[in-house]
PDB file of C-alpha atoms and ligand atoms in Angstrom:
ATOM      1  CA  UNK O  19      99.587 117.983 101.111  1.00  0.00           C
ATOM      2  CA  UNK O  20      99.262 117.466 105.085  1.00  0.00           C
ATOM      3  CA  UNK O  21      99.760 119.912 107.706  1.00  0.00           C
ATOM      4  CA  UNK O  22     100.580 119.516 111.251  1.00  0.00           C
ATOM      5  CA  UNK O  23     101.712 120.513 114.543  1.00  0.00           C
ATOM      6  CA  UNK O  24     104.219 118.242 116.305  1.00  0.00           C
ATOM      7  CA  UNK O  25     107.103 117.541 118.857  1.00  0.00           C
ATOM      8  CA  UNK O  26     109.864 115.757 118.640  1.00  0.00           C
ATOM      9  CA  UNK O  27     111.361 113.290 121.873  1.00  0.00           C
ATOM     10  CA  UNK O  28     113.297 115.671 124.115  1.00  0.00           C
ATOM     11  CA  UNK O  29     111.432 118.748 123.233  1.00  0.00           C
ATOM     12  CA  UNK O  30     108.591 120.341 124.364  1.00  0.00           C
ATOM     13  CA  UNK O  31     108.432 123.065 121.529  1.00  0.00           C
ATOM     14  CA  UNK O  32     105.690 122.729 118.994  1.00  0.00           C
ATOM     15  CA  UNK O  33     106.614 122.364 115.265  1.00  0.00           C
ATOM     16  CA  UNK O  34     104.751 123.082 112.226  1.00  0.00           C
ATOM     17  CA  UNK O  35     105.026 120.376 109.565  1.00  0.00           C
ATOM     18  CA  UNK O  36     104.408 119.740 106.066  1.00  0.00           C
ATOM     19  CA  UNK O  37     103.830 115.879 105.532  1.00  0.00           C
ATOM     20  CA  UNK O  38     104.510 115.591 101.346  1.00  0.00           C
ATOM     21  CA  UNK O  39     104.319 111.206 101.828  1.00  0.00           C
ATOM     22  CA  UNK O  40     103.156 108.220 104.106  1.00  0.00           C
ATOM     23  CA  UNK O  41     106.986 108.314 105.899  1.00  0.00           C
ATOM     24  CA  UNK O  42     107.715 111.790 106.330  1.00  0.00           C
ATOM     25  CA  UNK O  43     107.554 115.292 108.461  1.00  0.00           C
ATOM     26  CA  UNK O  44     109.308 118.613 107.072  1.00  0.00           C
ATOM     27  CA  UNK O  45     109.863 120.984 109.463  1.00  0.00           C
ATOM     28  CA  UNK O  46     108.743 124.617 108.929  1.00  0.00           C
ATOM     29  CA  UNK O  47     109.713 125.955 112.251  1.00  0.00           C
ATOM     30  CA  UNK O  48     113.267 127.186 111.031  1.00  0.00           C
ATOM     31  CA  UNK O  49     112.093 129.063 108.839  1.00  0.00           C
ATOM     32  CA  UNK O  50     109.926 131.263 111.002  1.00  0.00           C
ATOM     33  CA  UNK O  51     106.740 129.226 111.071  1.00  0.00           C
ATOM     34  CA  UNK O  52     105.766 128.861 114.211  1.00  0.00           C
ATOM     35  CA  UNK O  53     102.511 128.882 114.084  1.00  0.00           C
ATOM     36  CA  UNK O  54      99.559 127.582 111.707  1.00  0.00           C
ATOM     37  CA  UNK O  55      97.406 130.840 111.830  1.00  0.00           C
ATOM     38  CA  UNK O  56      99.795 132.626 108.985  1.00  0.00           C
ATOM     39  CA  UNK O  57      99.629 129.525 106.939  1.00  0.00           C
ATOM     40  CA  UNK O  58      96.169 129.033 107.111  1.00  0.00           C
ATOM     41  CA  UNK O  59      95.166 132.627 106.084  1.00  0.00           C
ATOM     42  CA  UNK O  60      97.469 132.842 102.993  1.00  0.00           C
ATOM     43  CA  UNK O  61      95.422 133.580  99.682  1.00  0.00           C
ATOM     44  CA  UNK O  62      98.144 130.836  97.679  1.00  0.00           C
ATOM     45  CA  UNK O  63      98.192 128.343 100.426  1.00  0.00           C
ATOM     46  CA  UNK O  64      98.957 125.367  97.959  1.00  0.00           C
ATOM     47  CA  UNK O  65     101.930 127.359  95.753  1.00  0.00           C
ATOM     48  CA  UNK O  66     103.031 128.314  99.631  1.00  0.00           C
ATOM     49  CA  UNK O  67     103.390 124.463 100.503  1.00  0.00           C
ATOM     50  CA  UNK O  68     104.867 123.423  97.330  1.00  0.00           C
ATOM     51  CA  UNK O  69     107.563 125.774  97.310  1.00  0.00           C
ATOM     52  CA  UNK O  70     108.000 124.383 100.893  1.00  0.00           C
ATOM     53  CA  UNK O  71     108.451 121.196  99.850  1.00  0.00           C
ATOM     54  CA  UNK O  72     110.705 122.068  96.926  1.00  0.00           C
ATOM     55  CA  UNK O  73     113.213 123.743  99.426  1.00  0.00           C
ATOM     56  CA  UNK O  74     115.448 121.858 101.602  1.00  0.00           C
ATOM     57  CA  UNK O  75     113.916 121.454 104.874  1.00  0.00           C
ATOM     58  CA  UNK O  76     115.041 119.298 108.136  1.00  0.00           C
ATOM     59  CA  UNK O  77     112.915 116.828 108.834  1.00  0.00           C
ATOM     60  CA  UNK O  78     111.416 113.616 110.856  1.00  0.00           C
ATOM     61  CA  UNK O  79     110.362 110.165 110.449  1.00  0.00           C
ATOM     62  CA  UNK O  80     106.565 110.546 110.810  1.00  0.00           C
ATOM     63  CA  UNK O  81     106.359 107.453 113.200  1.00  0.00           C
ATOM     64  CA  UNK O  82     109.081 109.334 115.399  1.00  0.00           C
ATOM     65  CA  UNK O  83     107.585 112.815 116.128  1.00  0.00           C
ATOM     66  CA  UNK O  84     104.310 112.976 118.375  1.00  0.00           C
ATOM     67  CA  UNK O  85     101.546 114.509 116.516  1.00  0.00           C
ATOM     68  CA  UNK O  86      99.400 117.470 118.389  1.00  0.00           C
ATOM     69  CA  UNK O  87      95.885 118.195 117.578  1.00  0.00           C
ATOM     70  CA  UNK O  88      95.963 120.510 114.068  1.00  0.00           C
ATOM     71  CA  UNK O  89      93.348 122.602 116.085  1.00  0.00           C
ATOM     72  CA  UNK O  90      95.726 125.314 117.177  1.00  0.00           C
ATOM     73  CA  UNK O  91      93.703 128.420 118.249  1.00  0.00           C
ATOM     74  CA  UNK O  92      90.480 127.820 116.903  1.00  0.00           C
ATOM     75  CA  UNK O  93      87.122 127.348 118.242  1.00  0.00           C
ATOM     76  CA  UNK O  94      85.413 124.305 117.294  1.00  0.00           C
ATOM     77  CA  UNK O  95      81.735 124.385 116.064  1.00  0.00           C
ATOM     78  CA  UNK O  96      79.813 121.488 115.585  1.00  0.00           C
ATOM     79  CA  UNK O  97      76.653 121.166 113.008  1.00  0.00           C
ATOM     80  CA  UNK O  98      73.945 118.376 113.702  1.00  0.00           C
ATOM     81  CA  UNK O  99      71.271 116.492 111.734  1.00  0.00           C
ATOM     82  CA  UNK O 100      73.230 116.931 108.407  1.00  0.00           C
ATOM     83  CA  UNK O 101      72.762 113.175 107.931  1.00  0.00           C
ATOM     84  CA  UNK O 102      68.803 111.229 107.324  1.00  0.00           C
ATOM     85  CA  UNK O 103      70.905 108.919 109.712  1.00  0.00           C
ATOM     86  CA  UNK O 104      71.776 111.055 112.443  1.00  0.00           C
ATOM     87  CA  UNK O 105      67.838 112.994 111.815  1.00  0.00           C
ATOM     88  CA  UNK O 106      66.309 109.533 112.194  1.00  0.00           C
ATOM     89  CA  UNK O 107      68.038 108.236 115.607  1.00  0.00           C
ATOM     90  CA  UNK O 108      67.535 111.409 117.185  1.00  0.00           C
ATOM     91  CA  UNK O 109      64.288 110.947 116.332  1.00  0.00           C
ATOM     92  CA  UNK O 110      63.787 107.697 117.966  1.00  0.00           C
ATOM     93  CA  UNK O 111      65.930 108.631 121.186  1.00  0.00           C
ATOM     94  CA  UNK O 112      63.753 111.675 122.139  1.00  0.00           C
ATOM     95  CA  UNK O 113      60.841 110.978 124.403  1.00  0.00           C
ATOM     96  CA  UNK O 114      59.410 114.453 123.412  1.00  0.00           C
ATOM     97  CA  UNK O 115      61.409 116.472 121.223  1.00  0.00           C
ATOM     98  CA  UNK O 116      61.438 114.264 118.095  1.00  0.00           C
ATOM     99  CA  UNK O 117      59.914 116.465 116.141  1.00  0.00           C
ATOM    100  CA  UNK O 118      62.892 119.417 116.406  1.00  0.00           C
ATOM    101  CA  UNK O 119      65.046 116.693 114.978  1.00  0.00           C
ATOM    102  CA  UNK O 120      62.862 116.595 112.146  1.00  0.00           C
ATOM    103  CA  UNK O 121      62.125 120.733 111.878  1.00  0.00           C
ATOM    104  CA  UNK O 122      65.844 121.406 111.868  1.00  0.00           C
ATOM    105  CA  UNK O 123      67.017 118.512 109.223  1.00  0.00           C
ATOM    106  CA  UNK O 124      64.699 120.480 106.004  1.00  0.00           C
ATOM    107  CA  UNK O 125      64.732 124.042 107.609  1.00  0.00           C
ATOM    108  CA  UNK O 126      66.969 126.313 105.665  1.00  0.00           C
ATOM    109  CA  UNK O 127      68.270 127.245 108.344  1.00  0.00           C
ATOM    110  CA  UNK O 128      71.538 124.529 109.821  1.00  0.00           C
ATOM    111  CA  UNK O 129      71.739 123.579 113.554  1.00  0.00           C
ATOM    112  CA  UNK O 130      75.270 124.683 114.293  1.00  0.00           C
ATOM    113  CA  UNK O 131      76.679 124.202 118.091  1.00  0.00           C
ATOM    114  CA  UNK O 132      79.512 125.433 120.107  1.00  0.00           C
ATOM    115  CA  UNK O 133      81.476 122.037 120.611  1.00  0.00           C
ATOM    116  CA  UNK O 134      85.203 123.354 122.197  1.00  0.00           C
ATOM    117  CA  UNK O 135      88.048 125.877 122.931  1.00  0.00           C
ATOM    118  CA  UNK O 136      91.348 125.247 121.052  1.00  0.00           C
ATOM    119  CA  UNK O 137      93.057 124.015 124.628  1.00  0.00           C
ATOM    120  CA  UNK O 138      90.415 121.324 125.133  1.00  0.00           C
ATOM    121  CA  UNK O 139      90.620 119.725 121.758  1.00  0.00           C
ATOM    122  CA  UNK O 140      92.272 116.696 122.419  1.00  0.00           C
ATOM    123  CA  UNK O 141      95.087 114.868 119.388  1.00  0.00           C
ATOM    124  CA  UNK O 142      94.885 111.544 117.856  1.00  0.00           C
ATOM    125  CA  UNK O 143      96.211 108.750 120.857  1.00  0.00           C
ATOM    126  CA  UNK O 144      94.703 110.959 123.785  1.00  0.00           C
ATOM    127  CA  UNK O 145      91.543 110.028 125.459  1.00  0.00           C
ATOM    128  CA  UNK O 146      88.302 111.016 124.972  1.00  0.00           C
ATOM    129  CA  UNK O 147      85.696 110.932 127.557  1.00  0.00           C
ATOM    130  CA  UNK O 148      82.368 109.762 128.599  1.00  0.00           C
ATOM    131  CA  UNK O 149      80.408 111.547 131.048  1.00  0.00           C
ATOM    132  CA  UNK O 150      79.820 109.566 135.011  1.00  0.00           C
ATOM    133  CA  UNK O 151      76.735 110.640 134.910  1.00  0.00           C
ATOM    134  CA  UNK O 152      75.869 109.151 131.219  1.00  0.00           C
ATOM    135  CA  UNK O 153      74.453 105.437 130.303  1.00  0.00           C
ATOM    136  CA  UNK O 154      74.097 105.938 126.957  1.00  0.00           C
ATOM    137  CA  UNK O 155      77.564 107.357 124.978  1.00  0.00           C
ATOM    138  CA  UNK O 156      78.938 107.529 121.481  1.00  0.00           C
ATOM    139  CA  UNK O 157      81.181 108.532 119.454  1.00  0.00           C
ATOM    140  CA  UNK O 158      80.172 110.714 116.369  1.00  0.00           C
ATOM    141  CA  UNK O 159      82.878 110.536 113.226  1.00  0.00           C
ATOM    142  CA  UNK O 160      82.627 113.596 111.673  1.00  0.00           C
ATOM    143  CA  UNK O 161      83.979 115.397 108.269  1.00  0.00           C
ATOM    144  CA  UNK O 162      85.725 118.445 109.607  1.00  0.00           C
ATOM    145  CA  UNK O 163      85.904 121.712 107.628  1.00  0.00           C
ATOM    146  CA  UNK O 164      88.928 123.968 108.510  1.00  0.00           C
ATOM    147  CA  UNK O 165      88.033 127.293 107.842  1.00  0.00           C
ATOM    148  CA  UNK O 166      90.257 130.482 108.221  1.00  0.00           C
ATOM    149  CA  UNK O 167      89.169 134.326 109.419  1.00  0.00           C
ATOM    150  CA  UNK O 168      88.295 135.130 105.914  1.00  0.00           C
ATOM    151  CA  UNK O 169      85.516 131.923 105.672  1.00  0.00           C
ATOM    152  CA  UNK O 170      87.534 130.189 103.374  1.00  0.00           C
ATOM    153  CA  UNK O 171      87.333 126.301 103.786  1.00  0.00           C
ATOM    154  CA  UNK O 172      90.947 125.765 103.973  1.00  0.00           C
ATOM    155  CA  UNK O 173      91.575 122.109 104.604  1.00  0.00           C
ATOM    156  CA  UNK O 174      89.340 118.972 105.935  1.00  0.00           C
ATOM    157  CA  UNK O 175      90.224 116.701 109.215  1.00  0.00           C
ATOM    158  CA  UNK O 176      88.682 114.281 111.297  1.00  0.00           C
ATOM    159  CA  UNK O 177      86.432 115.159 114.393  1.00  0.00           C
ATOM    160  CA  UNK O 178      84.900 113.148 116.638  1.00  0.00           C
ATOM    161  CA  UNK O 179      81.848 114.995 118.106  1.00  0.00           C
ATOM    162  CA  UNK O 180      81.731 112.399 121.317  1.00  0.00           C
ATOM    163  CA  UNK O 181      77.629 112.564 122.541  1.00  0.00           C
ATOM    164  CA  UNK O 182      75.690 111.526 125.980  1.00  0.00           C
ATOM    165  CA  UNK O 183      72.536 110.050 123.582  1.00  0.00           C
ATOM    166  CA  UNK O 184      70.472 109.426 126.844  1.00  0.00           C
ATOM    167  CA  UNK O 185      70.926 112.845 128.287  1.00  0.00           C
ATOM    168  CA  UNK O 186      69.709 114.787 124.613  1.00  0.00           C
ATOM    169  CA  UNK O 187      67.215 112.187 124.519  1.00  0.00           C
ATOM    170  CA  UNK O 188      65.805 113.199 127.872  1.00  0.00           C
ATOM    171  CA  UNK O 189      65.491 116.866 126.424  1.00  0.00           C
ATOM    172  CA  UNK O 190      66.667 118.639 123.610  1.00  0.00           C
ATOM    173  CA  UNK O 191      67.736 121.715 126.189  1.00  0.00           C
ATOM    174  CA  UNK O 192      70.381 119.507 127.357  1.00  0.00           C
ATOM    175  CA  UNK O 193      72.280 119.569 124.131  1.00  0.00           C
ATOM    176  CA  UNK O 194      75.227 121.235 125.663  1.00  0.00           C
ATOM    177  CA  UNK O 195      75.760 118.622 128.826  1.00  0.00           C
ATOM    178  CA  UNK O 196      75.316 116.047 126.140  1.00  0.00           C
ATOM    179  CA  UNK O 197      78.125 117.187 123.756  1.00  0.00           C
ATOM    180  CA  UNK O 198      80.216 119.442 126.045  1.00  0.00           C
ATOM    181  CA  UNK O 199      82.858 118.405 128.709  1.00  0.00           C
ATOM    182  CA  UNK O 200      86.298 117.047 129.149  1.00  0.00           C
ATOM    183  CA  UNK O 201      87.522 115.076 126.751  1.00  0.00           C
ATOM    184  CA  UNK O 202      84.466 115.217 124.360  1.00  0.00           C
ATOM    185  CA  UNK O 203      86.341 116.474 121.005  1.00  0.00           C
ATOM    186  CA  UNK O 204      88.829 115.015 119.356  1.00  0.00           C
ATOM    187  CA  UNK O 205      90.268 116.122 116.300  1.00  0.00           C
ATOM    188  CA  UNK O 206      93.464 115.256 114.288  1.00  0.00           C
ATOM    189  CA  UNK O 207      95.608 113.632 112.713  1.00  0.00           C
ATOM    190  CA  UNK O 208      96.540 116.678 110.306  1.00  0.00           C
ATOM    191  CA  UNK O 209      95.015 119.271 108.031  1.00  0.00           C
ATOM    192  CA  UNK O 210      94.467 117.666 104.676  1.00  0.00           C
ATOM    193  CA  UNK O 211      94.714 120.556 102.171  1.00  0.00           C
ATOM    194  CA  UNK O 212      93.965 120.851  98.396  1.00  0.00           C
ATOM    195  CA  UNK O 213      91.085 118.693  97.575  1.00  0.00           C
ATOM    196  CA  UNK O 214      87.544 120.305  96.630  1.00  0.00           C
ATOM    197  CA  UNK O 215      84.632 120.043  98.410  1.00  0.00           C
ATOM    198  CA  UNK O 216      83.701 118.015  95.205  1.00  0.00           C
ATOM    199  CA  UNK O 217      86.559 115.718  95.888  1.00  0.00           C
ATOM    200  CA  UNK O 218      85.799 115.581  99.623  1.00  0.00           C
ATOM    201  CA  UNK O 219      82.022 114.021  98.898  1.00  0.00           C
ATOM    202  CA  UNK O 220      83.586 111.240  97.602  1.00  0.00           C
ATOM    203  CA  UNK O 221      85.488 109.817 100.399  1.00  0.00           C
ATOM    204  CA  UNK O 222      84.229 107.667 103.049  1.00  0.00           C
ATOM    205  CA  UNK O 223      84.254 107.774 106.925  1.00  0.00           C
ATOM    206  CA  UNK O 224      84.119 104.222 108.656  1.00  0.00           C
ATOM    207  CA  UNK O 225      84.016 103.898 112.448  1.00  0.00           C
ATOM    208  CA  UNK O 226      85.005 101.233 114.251  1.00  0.00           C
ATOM    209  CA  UNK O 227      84.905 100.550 118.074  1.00  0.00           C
ATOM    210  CA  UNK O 228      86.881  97.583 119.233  1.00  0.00           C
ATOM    211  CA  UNK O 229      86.438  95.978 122.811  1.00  0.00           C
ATOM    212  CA  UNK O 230      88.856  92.860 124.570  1.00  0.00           C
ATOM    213  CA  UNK O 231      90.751  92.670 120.820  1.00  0.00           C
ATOM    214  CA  UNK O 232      87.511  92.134 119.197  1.00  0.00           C
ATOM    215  CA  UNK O 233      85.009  94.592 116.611  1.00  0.00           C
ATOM    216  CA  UNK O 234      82.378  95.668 118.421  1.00  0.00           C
ATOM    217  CA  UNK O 235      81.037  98.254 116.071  1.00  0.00           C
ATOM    218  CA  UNK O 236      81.694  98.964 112.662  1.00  0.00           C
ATOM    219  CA  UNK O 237      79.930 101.102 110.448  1.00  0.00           C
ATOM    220  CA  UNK O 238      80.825 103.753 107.517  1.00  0.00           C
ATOM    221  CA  UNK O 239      79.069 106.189 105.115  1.00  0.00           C
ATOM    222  CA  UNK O 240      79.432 108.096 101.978  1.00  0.00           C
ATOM    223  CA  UNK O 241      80.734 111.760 102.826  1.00  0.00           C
ATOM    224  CA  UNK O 242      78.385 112.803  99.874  1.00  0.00           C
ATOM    225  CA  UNK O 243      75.352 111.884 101.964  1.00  0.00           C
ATOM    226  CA  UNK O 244      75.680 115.050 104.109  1.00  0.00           C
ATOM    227  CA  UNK O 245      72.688 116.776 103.245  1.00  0.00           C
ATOM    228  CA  UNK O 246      74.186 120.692 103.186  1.00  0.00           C
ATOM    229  CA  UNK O 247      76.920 122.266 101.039  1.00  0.00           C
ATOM    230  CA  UNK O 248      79.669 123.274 103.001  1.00  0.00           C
ATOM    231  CA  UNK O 249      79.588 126.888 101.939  1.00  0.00           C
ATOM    232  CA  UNK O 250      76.070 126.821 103.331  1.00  0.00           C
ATOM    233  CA  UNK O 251      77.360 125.904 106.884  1.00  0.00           C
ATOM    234  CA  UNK O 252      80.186 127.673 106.970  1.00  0.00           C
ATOM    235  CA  UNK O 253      77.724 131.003 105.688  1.00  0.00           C
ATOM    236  CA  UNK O 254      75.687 129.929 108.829  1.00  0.00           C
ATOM    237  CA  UNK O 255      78.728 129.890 111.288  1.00  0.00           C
ATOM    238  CA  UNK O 256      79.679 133.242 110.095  1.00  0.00           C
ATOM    239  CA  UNK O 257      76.738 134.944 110.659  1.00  0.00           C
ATOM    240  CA  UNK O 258      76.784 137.859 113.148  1.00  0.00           C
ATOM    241  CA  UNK O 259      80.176 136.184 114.593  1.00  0.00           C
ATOM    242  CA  UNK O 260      83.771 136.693 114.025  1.00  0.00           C
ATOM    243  CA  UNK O 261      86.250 133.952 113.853  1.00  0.00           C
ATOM    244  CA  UNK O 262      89.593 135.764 114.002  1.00  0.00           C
ATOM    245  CA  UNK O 263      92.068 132.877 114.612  1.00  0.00           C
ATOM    246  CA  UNK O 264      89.192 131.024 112.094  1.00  0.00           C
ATOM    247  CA  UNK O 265      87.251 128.030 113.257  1.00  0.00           C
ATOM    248  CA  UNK O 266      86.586 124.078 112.933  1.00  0.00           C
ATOM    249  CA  UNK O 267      83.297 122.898 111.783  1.00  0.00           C
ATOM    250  CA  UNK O 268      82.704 119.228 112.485  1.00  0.00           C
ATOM    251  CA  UNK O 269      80.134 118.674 109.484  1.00  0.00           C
ATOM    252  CA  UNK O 270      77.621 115.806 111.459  1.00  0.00           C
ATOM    253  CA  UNK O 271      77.287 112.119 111.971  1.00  0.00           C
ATOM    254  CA  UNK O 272      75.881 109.660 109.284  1.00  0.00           C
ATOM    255  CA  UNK O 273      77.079 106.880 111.351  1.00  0.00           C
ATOM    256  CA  UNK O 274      74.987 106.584 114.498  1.00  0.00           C
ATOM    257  CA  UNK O 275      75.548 102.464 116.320  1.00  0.00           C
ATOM    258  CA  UNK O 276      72.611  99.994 117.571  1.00  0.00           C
ATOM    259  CA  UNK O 277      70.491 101.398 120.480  1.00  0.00           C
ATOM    260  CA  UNK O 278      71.965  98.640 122.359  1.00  0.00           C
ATOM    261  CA  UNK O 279      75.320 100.236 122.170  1.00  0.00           C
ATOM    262  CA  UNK O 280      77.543 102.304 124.498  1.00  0.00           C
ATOM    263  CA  UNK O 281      80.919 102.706 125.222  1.00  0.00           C
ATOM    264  CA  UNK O 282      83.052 101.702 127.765  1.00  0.00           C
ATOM    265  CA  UNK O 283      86.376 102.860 129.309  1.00  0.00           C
ATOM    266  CA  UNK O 284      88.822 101.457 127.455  1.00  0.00           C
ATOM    267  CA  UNK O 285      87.444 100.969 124.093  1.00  0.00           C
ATOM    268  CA  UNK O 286      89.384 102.113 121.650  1.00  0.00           C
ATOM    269  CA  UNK O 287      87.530 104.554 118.908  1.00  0.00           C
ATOM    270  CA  UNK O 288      88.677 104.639 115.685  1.00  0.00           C
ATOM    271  CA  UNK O 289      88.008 106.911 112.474  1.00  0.00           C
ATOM    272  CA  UNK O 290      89.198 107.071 109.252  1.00  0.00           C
ATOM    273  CA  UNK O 291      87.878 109.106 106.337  1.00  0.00           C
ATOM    274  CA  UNK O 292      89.509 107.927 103.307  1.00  0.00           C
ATOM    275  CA  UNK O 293      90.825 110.888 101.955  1.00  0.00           C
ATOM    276  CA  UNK O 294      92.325 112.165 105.039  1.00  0.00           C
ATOM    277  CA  UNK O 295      93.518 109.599 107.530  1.00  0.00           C
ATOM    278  CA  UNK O 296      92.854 107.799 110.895  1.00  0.00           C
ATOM    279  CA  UNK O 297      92.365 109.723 114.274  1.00  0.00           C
ATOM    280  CA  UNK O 298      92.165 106.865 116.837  1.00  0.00           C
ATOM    281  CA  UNK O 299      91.365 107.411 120.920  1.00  0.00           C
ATOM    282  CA  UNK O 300      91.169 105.553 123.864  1.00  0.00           C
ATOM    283  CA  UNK O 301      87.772 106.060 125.822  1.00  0.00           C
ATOM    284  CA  UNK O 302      87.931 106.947 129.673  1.00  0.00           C
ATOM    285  CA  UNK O 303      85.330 107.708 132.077  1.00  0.00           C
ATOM    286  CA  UNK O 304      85.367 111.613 132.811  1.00  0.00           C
TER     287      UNK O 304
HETATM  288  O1  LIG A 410      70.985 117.638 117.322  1.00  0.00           O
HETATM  289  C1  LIG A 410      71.865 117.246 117.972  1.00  0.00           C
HETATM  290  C2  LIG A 410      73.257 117.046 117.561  1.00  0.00           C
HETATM  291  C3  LIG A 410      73.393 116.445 116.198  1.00  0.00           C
HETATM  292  C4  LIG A 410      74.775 116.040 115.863  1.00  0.00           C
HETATM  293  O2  LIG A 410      75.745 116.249 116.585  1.00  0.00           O
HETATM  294  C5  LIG A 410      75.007 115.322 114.597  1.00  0.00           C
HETATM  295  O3  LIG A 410      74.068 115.086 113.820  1.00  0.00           O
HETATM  296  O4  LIG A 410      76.166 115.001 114.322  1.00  0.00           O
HETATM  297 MG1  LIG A 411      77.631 115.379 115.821  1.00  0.00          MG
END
């Protein structure tokens, strides 16, 4: 079962939907949904959704409607280094921090990041940005966990944790300017909900970056090689905070291109992780 936010043409008034097949939106507005948040934090999500579906809703051609980021009113964390991939570019980037990379990938405890307010999330088909003031930028295709006020991992979507590599390579402090500013999150299509995090390991998440019609990059790794159980980050994110609408946790990169790669305006990024979908975005220069 996928969940969304939408509109349809000739309204601006956001929609909840259930998407049961490849074709199809059901609309849960009418029936007093209005928002995710209720959804999200219901003990019997699944029975919820299936009794949904069972009843006869209005609905929408899924190519028809315009799909809004599923990120409605959370906050979006980020973790990092989850991936020997992601541990070992970082690694090579830094002039003279290499060895935090290294610390942080077998300490017990995660690194977990602020990444993005709800209202700067941006949906599948918007842009995402690279920084002016950045030479070296990628996009990171991430496993996201969608996790409600009471810690429970809810759902999985797709995040893209866009990164300025040569301004966290200059110095680790810089983490923030690196991985926060307009346009640098994406998330979407829709909330995948039901499988395990068993289930979830299996899948794969390819990235591909294309350029003048052609493949520039292409790359994809096992889910399963993330190095932490999910519980264990989202126990981290919890700690000494309170997520009251619930949160996002974009789970880290495994999928890091060539040092001779960067993006350019125009590119368009796309990520699919096969259990969930495809979030694609045009880059532009922010
Ligand atoms: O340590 C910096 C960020 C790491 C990150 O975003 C990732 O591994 O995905
Ligand atoms: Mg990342």
């Amino acid at each position: 079962m996928r969940l969304c936010r939408f509109t349809v043409a000739g309204s601006t008034r956001v929609r909840v939907g259930l998407i049961p097949d490849q074709d199809t939106v059901l609309d849960l507005t009418p029936h007093g949904l209005h928002r995710m948040k209720p959804l999200l934090e219901r003990e019997n999500l699944l029975d919820a959704l299936a009794e949904f579906h069972r009843a006869s809703l209005s609905s929408y051609p899924l190519r028809s409607v315009e799909l809004l980021t599923p990120v409605e009113s959370q906050e979006v964390w980020a973790a990092g280094v989850t991936y020997l991939r992601s541990k070992q570019a970082r690694m090579e980037e830094s002039d003279f921090s290499a060895d935090v990379y290294d610390r942080v990938y077998s300490a017990a405890r995660p690194e977990i990041f602020f990444k993005a307010l709800p209202h700067k999330v941006v949906a599948a088909g918007e842009p995402v940005g690279i920084r002016w003031d950045a030479r070296w930028n990628v996009p990171e295709p991430e496993l996201a966990l969608v996790v409600n006020a009471a810690r429970t991992i809810v759902g999985f979507t797709i995040g893209n944790d866009m990164s300025s590599r040569d301004i966290e390579g200059e110095n680790a402090l810089y983490l923030p300017q690196a991985k926060i500013y307009a346009r640098s999150c994406a998330v979407g299509p829709w909330i995948v909900v039901g499988p395990t995090e068993d289930e979830a390991r299996e899948w794969t998440i390819q990235l591909e970056i294309r350029r003048g019609g052609k493949s520039v990059f292409a790359g994809e790794t096992p889910a399963g090689q993330i190095k932490r159980p999910f519980g264990e980050l989202v126990e981290y994110l919890f700690r000494s905070q309170m997520f009251p609408n619930g949160a996002v946790l974009l789970t880290g990169t495994g999928i890091v291109p060539p040092d001779a790669f960067t993006l350019a305006a125009g590119d368009p990024v796309r990520i699919t992780i096969s259990g969930i979908g495809t979030l694609e975005n045009p880059v532009i220069v922010v």
